[in-house]
Amino acid sequence: MASLVQYLPEGEGWLPRWQLFVASLAMANSVQNLFTVSITKRLYTNKPEEVTALQARMSTMWNFTSAIVRLHCAYNIHNKAIYNTTLWTYAIAFFHFSTELLFFRTAKLNGPVISPVIVSSVSLLWMLSQYDFYVQ
């Protein structure tokens, strides 16, 4: 176990490790979505017929892209451009799930949807509150 610690982000505080954790989950979700639409359909339960294999793969690419940005942020937390880009990944995710819930009504407030809403909003607020600490 001690040998794995050397691969953790070296930044101060918990935010760099949180970025690594969230990036890892997004990568795992991306791999799952490449092989099945059932996971994506769990998000959009009000209109599962609108979830297609193409839409699931596009969602996979977004997930994977945001995971790469967040992973990069975990290891380069003091880089202003990377930090700002990572902030935007959470803002976009929050906007997407909020509009699907409240405007398009393709999703309902359940476990599969509440999770990305919580992760994106908490991460966004956490990053904004710690901006001056990490970005120099």
Short mmCIF file of C-alpha atoms in Angstrom, two decimals, residues 43-44 59 62-63 90-103 106-107 112-118 120:
data_model
loop_
_atom_site.label_atom_id
_atom_site.label_comp_id
_atom_site.label_asym_id
_atom_site.label_seq_id
_atom_site.Cartn_x
_atom_site.Cartn_y
_atom_site.Cartn_z
CA LEU A 43 -29.97 8.88 -15.73
CA TYR A 44 -32.75 9.84 -18.12
CA SER A 59 -21.66 11.05 -23.16
CA TRP A 62 -17.52 13.98 -22.52
CA ASN A 63 -16.97 11.93 -19.37
CA TYR A 90 -18.02 21.01 -13.18
CA ALA A 91 -20.07 24.05 -14.23
CA ILE A 92 -21.00 22.37 -17.52
CA ALA A 93 -21.90 19.11 -15.77
CA PHE A 94 -24.05 20.95 -13.24
CA PHE A 95 -25.76 22.94 -15.99
CA HIS A 96 -26.42 19.81 -18.02
CA PHE A 97 -27.99 17.78 -15.22
CA SER A 98 -29.93 20.77 -13.84
CA THR A 99 -31.48 21.50 -17.23
CA GLU A 100 -32.29 17.84 -17.82
CA LEU A 101 -34.05 17.78 -14.45
CA LEU A 102 -35.78 21.16 -14.50
CA PHE A 103 -36.18 22.24 -18.12
CA THR A 106 -35.76 13.84 -19.15
CA ALA A 107 -34.49 12.94 -15.69
CA PRO A 112 -28.27 8.08 -10.61
CA VAL A 113 -28.99 11.78 -11.26
CA ILE A 114 -28.48 13.19 -7.79
CA SER A 115 -24.93 11.83 -7.68
CA PRO A 116 -23.52 13.92 -10.57
CA VAL A 117 -25.51 16.95 -9.37
CA ILE A 118 -23.94 16.67 -5.92
CA SER A 120 -20.51 18.80 -9.73
#
